[in-house]
Coordinates of C-alpha atoms in Angstrom, one line a residue:
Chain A
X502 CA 29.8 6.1 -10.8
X503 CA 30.8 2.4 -10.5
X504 CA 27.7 0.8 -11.5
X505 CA 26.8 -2.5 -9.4
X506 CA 26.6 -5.8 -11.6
X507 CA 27.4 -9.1 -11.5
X508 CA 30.6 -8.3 -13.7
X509 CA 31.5 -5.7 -11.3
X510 CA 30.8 -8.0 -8.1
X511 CA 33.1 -10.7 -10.1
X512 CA 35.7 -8.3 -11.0
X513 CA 36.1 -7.2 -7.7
X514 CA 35.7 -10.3 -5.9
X515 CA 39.2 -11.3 -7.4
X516 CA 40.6 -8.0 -6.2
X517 CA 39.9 -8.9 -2.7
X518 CA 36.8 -6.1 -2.7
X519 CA 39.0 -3.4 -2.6
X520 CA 38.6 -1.4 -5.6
X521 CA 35.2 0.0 -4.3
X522 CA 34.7 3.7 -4.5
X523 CA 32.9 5.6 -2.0
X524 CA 29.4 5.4 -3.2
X525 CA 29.1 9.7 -3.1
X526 CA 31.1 12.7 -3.1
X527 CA 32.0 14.1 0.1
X528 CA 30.9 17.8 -1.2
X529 CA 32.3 21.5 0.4
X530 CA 30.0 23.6 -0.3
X531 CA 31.0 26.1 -2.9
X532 CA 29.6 30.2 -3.1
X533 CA 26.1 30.1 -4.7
X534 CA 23.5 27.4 -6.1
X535 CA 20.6 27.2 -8.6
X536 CA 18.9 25.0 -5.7
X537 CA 19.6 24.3 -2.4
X538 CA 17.9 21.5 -0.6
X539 CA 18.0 22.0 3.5
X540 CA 17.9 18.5 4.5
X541 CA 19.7 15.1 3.5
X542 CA 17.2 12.8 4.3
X543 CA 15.5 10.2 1.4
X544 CA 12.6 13.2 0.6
X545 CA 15.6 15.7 0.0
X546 CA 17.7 13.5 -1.3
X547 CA 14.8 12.1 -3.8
X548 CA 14.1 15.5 -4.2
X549 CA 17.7 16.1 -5.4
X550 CA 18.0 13.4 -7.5
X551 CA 14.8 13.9 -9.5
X552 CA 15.9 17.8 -9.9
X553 CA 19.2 16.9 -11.2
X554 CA 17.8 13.5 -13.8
X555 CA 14.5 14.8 -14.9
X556 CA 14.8 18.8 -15.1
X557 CA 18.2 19.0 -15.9
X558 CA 19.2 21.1 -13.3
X559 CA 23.2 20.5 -12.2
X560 CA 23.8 23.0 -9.9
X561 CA 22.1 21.7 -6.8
X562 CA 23.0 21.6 -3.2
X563 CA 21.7 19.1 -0.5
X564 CA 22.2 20.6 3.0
X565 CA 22.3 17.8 6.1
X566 CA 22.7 19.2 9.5
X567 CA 24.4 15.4 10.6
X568 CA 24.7 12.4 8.4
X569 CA 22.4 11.5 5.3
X570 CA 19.3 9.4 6.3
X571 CA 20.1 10.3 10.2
X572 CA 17.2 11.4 10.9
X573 CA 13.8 9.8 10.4
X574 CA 15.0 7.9 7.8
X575 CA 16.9 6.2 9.7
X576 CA 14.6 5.7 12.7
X577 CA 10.8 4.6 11.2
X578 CA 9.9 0.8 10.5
X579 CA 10.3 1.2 6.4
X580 CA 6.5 0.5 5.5
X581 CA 5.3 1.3 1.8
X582 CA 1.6 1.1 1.2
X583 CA -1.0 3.2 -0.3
X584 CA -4.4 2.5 1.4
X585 CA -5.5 5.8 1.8
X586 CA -8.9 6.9 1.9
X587 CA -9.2 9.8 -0.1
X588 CA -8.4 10.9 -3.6
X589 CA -5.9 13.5 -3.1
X590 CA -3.7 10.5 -0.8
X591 CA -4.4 8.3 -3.1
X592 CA -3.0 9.9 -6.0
X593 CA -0.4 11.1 -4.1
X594 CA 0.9 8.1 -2.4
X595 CA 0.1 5.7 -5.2
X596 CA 2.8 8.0 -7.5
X597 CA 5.1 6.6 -4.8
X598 CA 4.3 3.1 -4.6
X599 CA 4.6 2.6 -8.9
X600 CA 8.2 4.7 -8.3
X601 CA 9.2 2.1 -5.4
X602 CA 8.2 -1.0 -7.6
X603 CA 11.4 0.0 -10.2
X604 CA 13.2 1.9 -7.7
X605 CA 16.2 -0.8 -7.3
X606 CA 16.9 -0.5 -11.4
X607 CA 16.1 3.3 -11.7
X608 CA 19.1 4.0 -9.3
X609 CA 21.0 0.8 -9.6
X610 CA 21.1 0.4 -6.0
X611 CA 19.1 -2.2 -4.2
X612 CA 16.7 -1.2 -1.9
X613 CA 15.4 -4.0 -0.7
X614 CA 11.5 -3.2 -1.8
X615 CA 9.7 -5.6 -0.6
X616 CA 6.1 -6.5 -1.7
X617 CA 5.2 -9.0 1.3
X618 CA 1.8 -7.1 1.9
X619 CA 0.5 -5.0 4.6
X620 CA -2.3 -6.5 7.2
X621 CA -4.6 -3.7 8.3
X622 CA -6.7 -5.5 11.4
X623 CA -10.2 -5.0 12.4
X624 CA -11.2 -5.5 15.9
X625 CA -14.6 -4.2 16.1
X626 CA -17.3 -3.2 14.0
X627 CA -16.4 0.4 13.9
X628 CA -12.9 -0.8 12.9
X629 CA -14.1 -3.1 9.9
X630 CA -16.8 -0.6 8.6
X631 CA -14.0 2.2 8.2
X632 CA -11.4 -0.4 6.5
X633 CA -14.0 -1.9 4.3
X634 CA -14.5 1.6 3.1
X635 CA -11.0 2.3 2.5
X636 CA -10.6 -1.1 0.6
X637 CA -13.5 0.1 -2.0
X638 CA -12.2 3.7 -2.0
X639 CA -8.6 2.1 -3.1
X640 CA -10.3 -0.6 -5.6
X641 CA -12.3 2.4 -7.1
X642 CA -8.8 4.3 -7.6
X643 CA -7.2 0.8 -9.2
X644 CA -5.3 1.0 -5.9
X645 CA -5.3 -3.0 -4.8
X646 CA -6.5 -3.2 -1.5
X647 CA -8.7 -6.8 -0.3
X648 CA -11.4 -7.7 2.5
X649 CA -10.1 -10.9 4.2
X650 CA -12.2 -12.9 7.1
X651 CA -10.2 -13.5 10.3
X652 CA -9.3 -17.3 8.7
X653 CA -8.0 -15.5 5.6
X654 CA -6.2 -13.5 7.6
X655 CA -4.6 -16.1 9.7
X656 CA -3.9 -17.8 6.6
X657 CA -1.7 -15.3 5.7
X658 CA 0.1 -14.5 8.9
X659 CA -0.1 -17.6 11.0
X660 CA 1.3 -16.0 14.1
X661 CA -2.4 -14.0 14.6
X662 CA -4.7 -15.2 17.3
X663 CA -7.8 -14.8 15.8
X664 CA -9.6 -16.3 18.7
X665 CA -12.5 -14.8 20.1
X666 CA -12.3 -14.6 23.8
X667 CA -9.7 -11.6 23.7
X668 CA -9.5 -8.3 24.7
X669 CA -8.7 -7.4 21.3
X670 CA -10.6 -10.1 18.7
X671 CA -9.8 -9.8 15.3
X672 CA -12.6 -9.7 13.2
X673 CA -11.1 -9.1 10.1
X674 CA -8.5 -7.2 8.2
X675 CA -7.9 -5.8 4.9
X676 CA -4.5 -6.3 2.5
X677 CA -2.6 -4.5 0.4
X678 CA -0.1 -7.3 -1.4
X679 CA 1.7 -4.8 -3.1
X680 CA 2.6 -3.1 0.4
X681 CA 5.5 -4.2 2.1
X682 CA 8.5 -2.6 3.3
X683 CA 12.3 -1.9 2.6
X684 CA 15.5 -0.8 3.5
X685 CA 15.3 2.5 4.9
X686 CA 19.1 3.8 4.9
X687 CA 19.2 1.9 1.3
X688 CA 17.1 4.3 0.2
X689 CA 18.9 7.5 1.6
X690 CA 22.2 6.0 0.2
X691 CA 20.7 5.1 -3.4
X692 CA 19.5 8.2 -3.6
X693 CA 22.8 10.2 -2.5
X694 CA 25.0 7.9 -4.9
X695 CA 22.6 8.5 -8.0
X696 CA 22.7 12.5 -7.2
X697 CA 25.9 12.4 -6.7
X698 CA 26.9 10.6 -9.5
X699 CA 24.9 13.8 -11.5
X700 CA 26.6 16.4 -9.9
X701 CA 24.7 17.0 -6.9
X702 CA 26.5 18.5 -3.9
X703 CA 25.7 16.4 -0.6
X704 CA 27.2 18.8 2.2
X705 CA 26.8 16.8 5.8
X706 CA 27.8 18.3 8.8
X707 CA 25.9 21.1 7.1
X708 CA 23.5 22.8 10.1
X709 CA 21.4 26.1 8.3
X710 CA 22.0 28.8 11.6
X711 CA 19.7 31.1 9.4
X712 CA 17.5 32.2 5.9
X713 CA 18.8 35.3 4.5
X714 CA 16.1 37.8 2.4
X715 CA 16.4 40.7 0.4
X716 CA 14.6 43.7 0.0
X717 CA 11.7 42.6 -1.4
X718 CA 11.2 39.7 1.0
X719 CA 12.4 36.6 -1.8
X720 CA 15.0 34.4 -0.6
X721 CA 18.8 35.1 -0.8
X722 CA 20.7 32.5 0.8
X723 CA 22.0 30.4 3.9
X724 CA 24.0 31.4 6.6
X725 CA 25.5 27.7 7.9
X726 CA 28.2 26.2 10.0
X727 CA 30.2 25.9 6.8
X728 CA 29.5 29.3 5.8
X729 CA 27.2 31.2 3.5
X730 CA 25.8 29.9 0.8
X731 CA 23.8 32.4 -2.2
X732 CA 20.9 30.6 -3.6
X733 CA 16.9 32.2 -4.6
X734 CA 15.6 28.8 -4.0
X735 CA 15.4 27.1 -1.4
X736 CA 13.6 23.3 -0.5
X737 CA 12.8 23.1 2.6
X738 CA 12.7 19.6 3.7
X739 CA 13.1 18.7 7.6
X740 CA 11.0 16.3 9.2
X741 CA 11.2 16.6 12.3
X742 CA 12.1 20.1 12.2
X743 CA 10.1 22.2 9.7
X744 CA 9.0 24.9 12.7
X745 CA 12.3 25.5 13.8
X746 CA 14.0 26.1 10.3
X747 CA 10.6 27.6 9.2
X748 CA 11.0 30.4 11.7
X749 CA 14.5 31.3 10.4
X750 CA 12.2 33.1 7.6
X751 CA 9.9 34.4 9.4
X752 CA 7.2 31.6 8.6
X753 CA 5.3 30.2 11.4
X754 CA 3.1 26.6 10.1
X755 CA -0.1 25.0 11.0
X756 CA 2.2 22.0 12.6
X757 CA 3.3 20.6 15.6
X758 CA 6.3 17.9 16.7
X759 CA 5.8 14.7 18.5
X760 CA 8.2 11.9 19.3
X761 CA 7.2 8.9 18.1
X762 CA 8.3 5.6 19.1
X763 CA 9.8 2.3 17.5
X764 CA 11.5 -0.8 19.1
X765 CA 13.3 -4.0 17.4
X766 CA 13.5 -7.1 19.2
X767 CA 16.3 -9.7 19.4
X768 CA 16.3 -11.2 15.7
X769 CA 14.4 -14.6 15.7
X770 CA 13.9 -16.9 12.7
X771 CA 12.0 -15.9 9.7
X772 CA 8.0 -16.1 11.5
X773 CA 6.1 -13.2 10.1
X774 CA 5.5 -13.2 6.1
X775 CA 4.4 -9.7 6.0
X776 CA 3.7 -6.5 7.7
X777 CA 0.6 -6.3 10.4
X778 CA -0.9 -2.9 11.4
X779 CA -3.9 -2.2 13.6
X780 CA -5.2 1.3 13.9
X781 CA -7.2 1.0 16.8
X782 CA -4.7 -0.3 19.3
X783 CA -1.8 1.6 17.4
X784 CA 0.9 -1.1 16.8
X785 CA 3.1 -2.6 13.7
X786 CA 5.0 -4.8 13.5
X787 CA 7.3 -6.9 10.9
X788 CA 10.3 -8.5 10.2
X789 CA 13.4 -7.3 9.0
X790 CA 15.7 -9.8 6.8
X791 CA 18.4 -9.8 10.0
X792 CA 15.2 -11.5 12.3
X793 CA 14.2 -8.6 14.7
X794 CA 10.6 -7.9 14.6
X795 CA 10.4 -4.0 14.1
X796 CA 8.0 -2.6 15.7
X797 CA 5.7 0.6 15.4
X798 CA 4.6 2.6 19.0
X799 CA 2.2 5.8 19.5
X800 CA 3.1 9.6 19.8
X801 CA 3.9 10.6 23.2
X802 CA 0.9 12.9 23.8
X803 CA 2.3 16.3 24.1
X804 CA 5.1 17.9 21.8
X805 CA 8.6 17.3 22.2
X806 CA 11.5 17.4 20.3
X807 CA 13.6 15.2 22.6
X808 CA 13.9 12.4 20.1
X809 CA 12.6 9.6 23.0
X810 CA 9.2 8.7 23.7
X811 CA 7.5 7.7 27.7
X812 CA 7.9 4.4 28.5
X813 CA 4.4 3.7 29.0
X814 CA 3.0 4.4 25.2
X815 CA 5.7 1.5 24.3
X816 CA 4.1 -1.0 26.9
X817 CA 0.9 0.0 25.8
X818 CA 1.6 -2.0 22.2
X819 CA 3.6 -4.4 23.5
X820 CA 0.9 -5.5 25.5
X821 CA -1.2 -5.3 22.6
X822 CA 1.2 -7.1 20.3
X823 CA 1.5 -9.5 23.0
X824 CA -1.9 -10.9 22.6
X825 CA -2.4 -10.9 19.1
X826 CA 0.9 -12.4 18.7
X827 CA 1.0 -15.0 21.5
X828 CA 4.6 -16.6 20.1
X829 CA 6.5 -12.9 20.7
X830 CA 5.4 -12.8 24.9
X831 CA 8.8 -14.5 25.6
X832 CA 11.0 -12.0 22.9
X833 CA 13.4 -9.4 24.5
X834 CA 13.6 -6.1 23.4
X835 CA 17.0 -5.4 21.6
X836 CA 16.7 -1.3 20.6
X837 CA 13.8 1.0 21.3
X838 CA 14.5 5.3 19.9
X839 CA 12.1 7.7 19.2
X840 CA 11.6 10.3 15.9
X841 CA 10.2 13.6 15.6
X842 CA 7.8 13.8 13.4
X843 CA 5.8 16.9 12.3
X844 CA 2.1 16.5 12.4
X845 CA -0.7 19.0 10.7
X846 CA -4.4 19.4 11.6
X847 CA -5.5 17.0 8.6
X848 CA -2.4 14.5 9.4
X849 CA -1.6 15.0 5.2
X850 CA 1.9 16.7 4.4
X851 CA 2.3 20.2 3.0
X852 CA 3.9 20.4 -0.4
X853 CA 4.5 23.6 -3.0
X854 CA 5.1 27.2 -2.3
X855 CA 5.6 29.4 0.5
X856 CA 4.4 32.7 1.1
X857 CA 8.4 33.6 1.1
X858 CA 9.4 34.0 -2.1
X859 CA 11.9 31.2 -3.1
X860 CA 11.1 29.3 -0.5
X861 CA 9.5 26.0 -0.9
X862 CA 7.8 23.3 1.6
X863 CA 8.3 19.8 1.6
X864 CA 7.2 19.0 5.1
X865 CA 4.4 17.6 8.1
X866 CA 4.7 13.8 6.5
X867 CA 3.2 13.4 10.1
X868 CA 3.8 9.4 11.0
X869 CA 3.6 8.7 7.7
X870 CA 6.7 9.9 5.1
X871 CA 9.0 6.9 4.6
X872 CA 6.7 5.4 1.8
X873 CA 6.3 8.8 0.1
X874 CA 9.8 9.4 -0.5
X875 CA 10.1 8.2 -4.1
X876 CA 7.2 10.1 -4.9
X877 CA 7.5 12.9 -2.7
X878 CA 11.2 13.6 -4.3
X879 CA 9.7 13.1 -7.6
X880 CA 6.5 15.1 -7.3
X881 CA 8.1 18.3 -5.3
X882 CA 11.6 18.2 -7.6
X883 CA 8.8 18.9 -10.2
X884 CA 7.5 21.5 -8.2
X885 CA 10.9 23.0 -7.7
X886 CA 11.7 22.9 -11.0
X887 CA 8.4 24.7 -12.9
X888 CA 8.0 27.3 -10.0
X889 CA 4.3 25.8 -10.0
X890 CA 3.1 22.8 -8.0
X891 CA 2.6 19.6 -9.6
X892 CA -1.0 18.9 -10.0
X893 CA -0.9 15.7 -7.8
X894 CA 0.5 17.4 -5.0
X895 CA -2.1 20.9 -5.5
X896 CA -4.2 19.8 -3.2
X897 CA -1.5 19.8 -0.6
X898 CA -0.4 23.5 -0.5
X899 CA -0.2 25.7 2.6
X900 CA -2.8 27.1 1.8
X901 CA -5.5 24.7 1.8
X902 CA -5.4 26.0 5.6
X903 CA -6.6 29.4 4.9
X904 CA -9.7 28.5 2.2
X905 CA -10.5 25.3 4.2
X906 CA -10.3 22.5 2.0
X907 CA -8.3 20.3 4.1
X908 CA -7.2 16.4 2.7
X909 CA -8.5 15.2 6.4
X910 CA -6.7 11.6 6.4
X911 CA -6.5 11.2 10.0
X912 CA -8.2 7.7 9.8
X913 CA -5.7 6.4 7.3
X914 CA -2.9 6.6 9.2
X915 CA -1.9 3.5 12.0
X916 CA -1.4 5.7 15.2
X917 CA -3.6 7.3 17.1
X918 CA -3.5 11.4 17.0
Chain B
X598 CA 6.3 9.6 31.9
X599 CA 6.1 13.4 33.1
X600 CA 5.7 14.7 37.2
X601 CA 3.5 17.4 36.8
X602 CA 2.4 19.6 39.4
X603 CA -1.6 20.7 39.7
X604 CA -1.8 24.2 40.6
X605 CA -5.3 23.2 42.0
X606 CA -4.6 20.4 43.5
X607 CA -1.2 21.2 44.8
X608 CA 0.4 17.8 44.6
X609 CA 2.6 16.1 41.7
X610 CA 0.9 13.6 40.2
X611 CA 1.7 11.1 37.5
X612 CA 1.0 12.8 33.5
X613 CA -1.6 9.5 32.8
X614 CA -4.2 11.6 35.0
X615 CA -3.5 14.9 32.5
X616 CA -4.8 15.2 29.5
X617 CA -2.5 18.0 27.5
X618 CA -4.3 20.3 26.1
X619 CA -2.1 22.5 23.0
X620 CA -0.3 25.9 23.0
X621 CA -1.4 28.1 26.0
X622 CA -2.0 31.7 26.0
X623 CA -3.9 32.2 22.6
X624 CA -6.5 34.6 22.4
X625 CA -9.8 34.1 20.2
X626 CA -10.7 36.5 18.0
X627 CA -13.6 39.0 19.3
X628 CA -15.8 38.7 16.7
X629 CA -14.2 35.8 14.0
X630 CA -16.7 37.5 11.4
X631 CA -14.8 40.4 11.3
X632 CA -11.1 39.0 10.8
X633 CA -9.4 38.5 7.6
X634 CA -8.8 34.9 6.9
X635 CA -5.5 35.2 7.5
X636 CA -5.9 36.2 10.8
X637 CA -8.4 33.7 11.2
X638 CA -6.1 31.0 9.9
X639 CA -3.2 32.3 12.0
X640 CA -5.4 31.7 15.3
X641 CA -6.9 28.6 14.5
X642 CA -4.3 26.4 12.7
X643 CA -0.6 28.2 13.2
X644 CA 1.5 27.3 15.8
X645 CA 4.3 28.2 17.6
X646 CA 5.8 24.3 18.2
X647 CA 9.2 26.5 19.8
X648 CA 11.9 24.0 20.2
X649 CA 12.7 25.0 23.7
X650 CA 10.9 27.0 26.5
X651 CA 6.8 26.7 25.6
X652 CA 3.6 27.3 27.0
X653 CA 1.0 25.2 26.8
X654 CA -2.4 24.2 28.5
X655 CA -2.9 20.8 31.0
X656 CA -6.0 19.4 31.8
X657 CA -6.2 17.2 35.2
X658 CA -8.9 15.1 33.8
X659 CA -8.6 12.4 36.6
X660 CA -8.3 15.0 39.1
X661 CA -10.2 18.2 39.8
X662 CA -11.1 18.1 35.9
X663 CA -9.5 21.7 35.8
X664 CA -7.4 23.3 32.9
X665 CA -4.4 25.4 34.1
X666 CA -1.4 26.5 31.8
X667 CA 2.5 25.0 32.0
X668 CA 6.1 26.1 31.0
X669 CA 8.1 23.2 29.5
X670 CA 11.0 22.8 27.7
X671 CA 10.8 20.9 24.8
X672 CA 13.7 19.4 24.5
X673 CA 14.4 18.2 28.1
X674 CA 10.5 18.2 28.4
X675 CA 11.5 19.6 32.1
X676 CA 8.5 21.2 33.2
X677 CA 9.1 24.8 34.7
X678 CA 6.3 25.8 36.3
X679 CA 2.3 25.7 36.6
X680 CA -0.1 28.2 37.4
X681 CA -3.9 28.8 36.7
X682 CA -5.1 29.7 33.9
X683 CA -6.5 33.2 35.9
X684 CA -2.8 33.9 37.1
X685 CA -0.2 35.5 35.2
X686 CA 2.5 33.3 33.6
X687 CA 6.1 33.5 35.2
X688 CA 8.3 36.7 34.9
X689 CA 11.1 35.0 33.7
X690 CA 9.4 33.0 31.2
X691 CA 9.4 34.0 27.5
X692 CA 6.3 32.8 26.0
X693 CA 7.8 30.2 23.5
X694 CA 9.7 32.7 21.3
X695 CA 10.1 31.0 17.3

C-alpha cells in the first residue's frame, strides 16, 4: 500500500501525480474463504478490516452487489454522535465515536471527521424534559452531552431563530461537541484500501443469488453472479436489504424497510458551524466542506424498497427548516435521493449470531448506522472472529426479541417512526 | 404521494387521508398462553418485508375511519388492488412470498 504523506504528496507532485496506485485490489473471487462478508458498505468493509488487523484472519471475502459504499453509505448526511439514552447504545455507540476520533491515522486515509458538534433542539416542554434526560443519562456514562438556553444556542449557530412567536419556538437544545460529521464515501474507501492492503478480497459487481446449507442446517457457501463461493461463515451485512438476503436462508427477521429521504442544496458560503437536529419536527441539516447544506427528511410511512421517498415528507422539513433557518427560504434545492433503511421494533440494530449455523447478523441500523460504522466493524469482526458476541454488542442479539428485553431507543433517534 | 382506492368509500383518494397500518393477513394466536415463545415471537415481531408483491393493512383515518387490506408492490409501490378486510384477497395475488 502507498502510504499518504507529505513525502509521498511531494514526491509525486514532481511526477505530475501520476504514479498513484489504485487505492484497492480489484479482487475475482477465488473457490472457498475462511469469511465472507455479503456487503461492501463501511459496516462490511469495517467489518473486514478489523477481521483481517486485529484477529489475524487473511482469508476474507467482501461481497458488494454494485460499487463499495453505494448504498447507504453513500446516500445518509454523515452525522457521528453518541447521545443515546440508554446504556446498551451508549456503550455501543460511544465504542464508535473514540474509533472515529483516530480513525484518519489508524487507516492513513483522511476521513474528514469532524468534531463541529451536534445541536439537538427543544421546542416544547415535552421536547426539553426528554433531552435534558438524555444529556444526564450521557454525562453519567462520561459521554459529553450539555444543556444550552435558546441564547447559548444561538450563540453557537447564529443562523437559529430563536424567536418566540413561531410555530416551532426553540426553547432550548442540548450539544454534543464531540459530534459532528464526516466524509461518508472516505470512510467506505479507507476502509477498502486498509483491507485490501491486508489481503482482503473486495469483489464488486458481486450480487449473492442464494445461501447454500448442508445437511445439518450450518452454512456452506454462496451461489453469486460470479459464481460459487464455499465459505462456513458468513457476515451478513445489508442495510437496506437484510430481509431479502435473510430469506435466502430461510431466516425471516423482526424488521421492516423504509425509504428515507435526504436533499443537498446549491453550495453557499461557509454559514452553519455545526450540525442541527430536531426530533420533534424531524429535520437535519449541516454543511458539507463543498457549501451545500445536507439535509436529513422523514421515512415515507409505509415500506418500500424503491430507493425514493413522497414528495410531501421532504416539504414537510423544508418548511420546517425554513422557519428556524430564516437565511435558507431563498436556497434551491441541488440533489434530493432516498435510502432504504431497515428498521426494528426497538429502532436498535441486531448484532451476533443467527439461528443458522454460520451465519451472522450485522443489520436493522434503522436511520441511524453511518456513525456506528467504526464501531460496528470493530465490535461484530470480534464477534466473527470468537464465534461469541462481544459483550458490548450482547445486548443486541436476535434474540432479545423472543425473551423481551428490548434496547427500546426509539426516542434517541432524529426521525420520527 | 400514493392514489389509493377505499374499498368502502369507492373513490381514490390522496394517501395523507390513510394511515398504513403493517403486514395484512396475520392471524393472532388463539390463546397466546398456550404458544411457545417462538411462535409467539414469530407473530408478534417477524415480518415478511417481501421486496415485491405484499399485503398489508390501510386505514382511511380521514374518511370512513375503516381498515381494509392492499396489494402493493414494493418496489414500484404500484398498488394492485383493495378489498375489505371481510373479503378474500385477489386470486392472483401471492401473499408476499420471502
Amino acid at each position: 500500500m502507498q502510504r499518504f504523506s507529505f513525502l509521498q504528496l511531494l514526491r509525486q507532485s514532481f511526477r505530475n501525480h501520476e504514479g498513484w496506485e489504485p487505492q484497492w485490489r480489484a479482487a475475482s473471487p477465488k473457490a472457498a474463504y475462511d469469511v465472507v462478508i455479503v456487503g461492501g458498505g463501511g459496516h462490511g468493509l469495517a467489518t473486514a478490516y478489523y477481521l483481517a488487523s486485529e484477529h489475524g484472519l487473511r482469508n476474507i471475502a467482501v461481497v458488494e452487489k454494485g460499487w463499495i459504499g453505494g448504498g447507504n453509505t453513500g446516500r445518509n448526511t454523515t452525522i457521528v454522535r453518541s447521545n443515546y439514552l440508554f446504556e446498551e447504545s451508549e456503550a455501543l455507540f460511544e465504542h464508535s465515536m473514540k474509533l472515529w476520533e483516530g480513525l484518519s491515522q489508524a487507516l492513513n486515509y483522511n476521513v474528514m471527521y469532524s468534531p463541529r458538534g451536534v445541536l439537538v433542539l427543544a421546542h416544547n416542554t415535552t421536547d426539553a424534559q426528554v433531552i435534558r434526560r438524555h444529556v444526564h443519562a450521557n454525562r453519567l456514562a462520561g459521554i459529553d452531552n450539555e444543556w444550552m438556553t435558546p441564547e447559548q444556542a444561538k450563540d453557537f449557530c447564529p443562523i437559529l431563530d430563536i424567536s418566540r412567536n413561531v410555530r416551532y419556538p426553540i426553547v432550548g437544545a442540548s450539544l454534543q461537541r464531540r459530534g459532528g460529521t464526516a466524509r461518508h464515501d472516505a470512510v467506505a474507501w479507507g476502509y477498502a484500501r486498509a483491507a485490501s492492503a491486508l489481503g482482503v478480497d473486495i469483489i464488486e459487481n458481486c450480487e449473492v443469488t442464494a445461501i447454500r446449507r448442508d445437511a445439518g442446517g450450518g452454512v456452506q457457501g454462496l451461489e453469486t453472479t460470479r459464481g460459487e463461493i464455499a465459505t462456513r461463515k458468513i457476515g451478513l451485512v445489508t442495510a437496506g436489504h437484510t430481509s431479502v438476503v435473510a430469506a435466502m436462508a430461510g431466516l425471516r427477521l423482526p424488521m421492516e424497510s423504509y425509504p428515507l429521504q435526504a436533499l443537498v442544496s446549491e453550495p453557499v458560503k461557509p454559514v452553519m458551524p455545526c450540525v442541527v437536529m430536531s426530533n420533534s419536527i424531524h429535520a437535519y441539516m449541516s454543511q458539507s466542506d463543498k457549501g451545500e447544506l445536507v439535509i436529513g427528511a422523514g421515512t415515507d410511512a409505509y415500506t418500500s424498497y424503491s430507493q425514493r421517498g413522497a414528495l410531501h415528507v421532504a416539504q414537510h422539513t423544508l418548511d420546517a427548516l425554513c422557519e428556524l433557518f430564516p437565511i435558507v427560504r431563498r436556497l434551491r434545492m441541488l440533489r434530493s435521493w432516498g435510502g432504504i433503511v431497515d428498521v426494528t421494533p426497538d429502532r436498535s440494530p441486531i448484532i451476533g449470531k443467527s439461528p443458522v449455523e454460520g451465519l451472522f447478523l450485522n443489520c436493522g441500523w434503522g436511520t441511524g448506522g453511518f456513525k456506528a460504522t467504526p464501531g460496528s466493524g470493530h465490535l461484530f469482526a470480534h464477534t466473527l472472529a470468537k464465534n461469541e458476541a462481544h459483550p458490548i454488542v450482547a445486548p443486541f442479539g436476535l434474540d432479545r426479541f423472543r425473551t423481551g428485553a428490548l434496547v427500546d431507543e426509539s426516542t434517541a433517534a432524529a426521525v420520527a417512526h | 404521494m400514493l392514489l389509493i382506492r377505499c374499498p368502502y368509500c369507492e373513490t381514490e383518494r390522496p394517501e395523507l387521508e390513510f394511515r398504513y397500518g403493517g403486514e395484512a393477513l396475520l392471524e393472532r394466536p388463539k390463546d397466546p398462553a398456550l404458544v411457545s415463545d417462538d411462535a409467539w415471537t414469530a407473530y408478534l415481531w417477524t415480518c415478511k418485508n417481501p421486496k415485491g408483491p405484499h399485503a398489508e393493512r390501510w386505514r382511511h383515518v380521514h374518511g370512513c375511519g375503516r381498515f381494509f387490506n392492499a396489494a402493493r408492490n414494493t418496489v414500484s409501490d404500484l398498488i394492485v388492488s383493495t378489498w375489505r378486510v371481510d373479503d378474500s384477497p385477489p386470486a392472483n395475488f401471492d401473499g408476499g412470498g420471502a
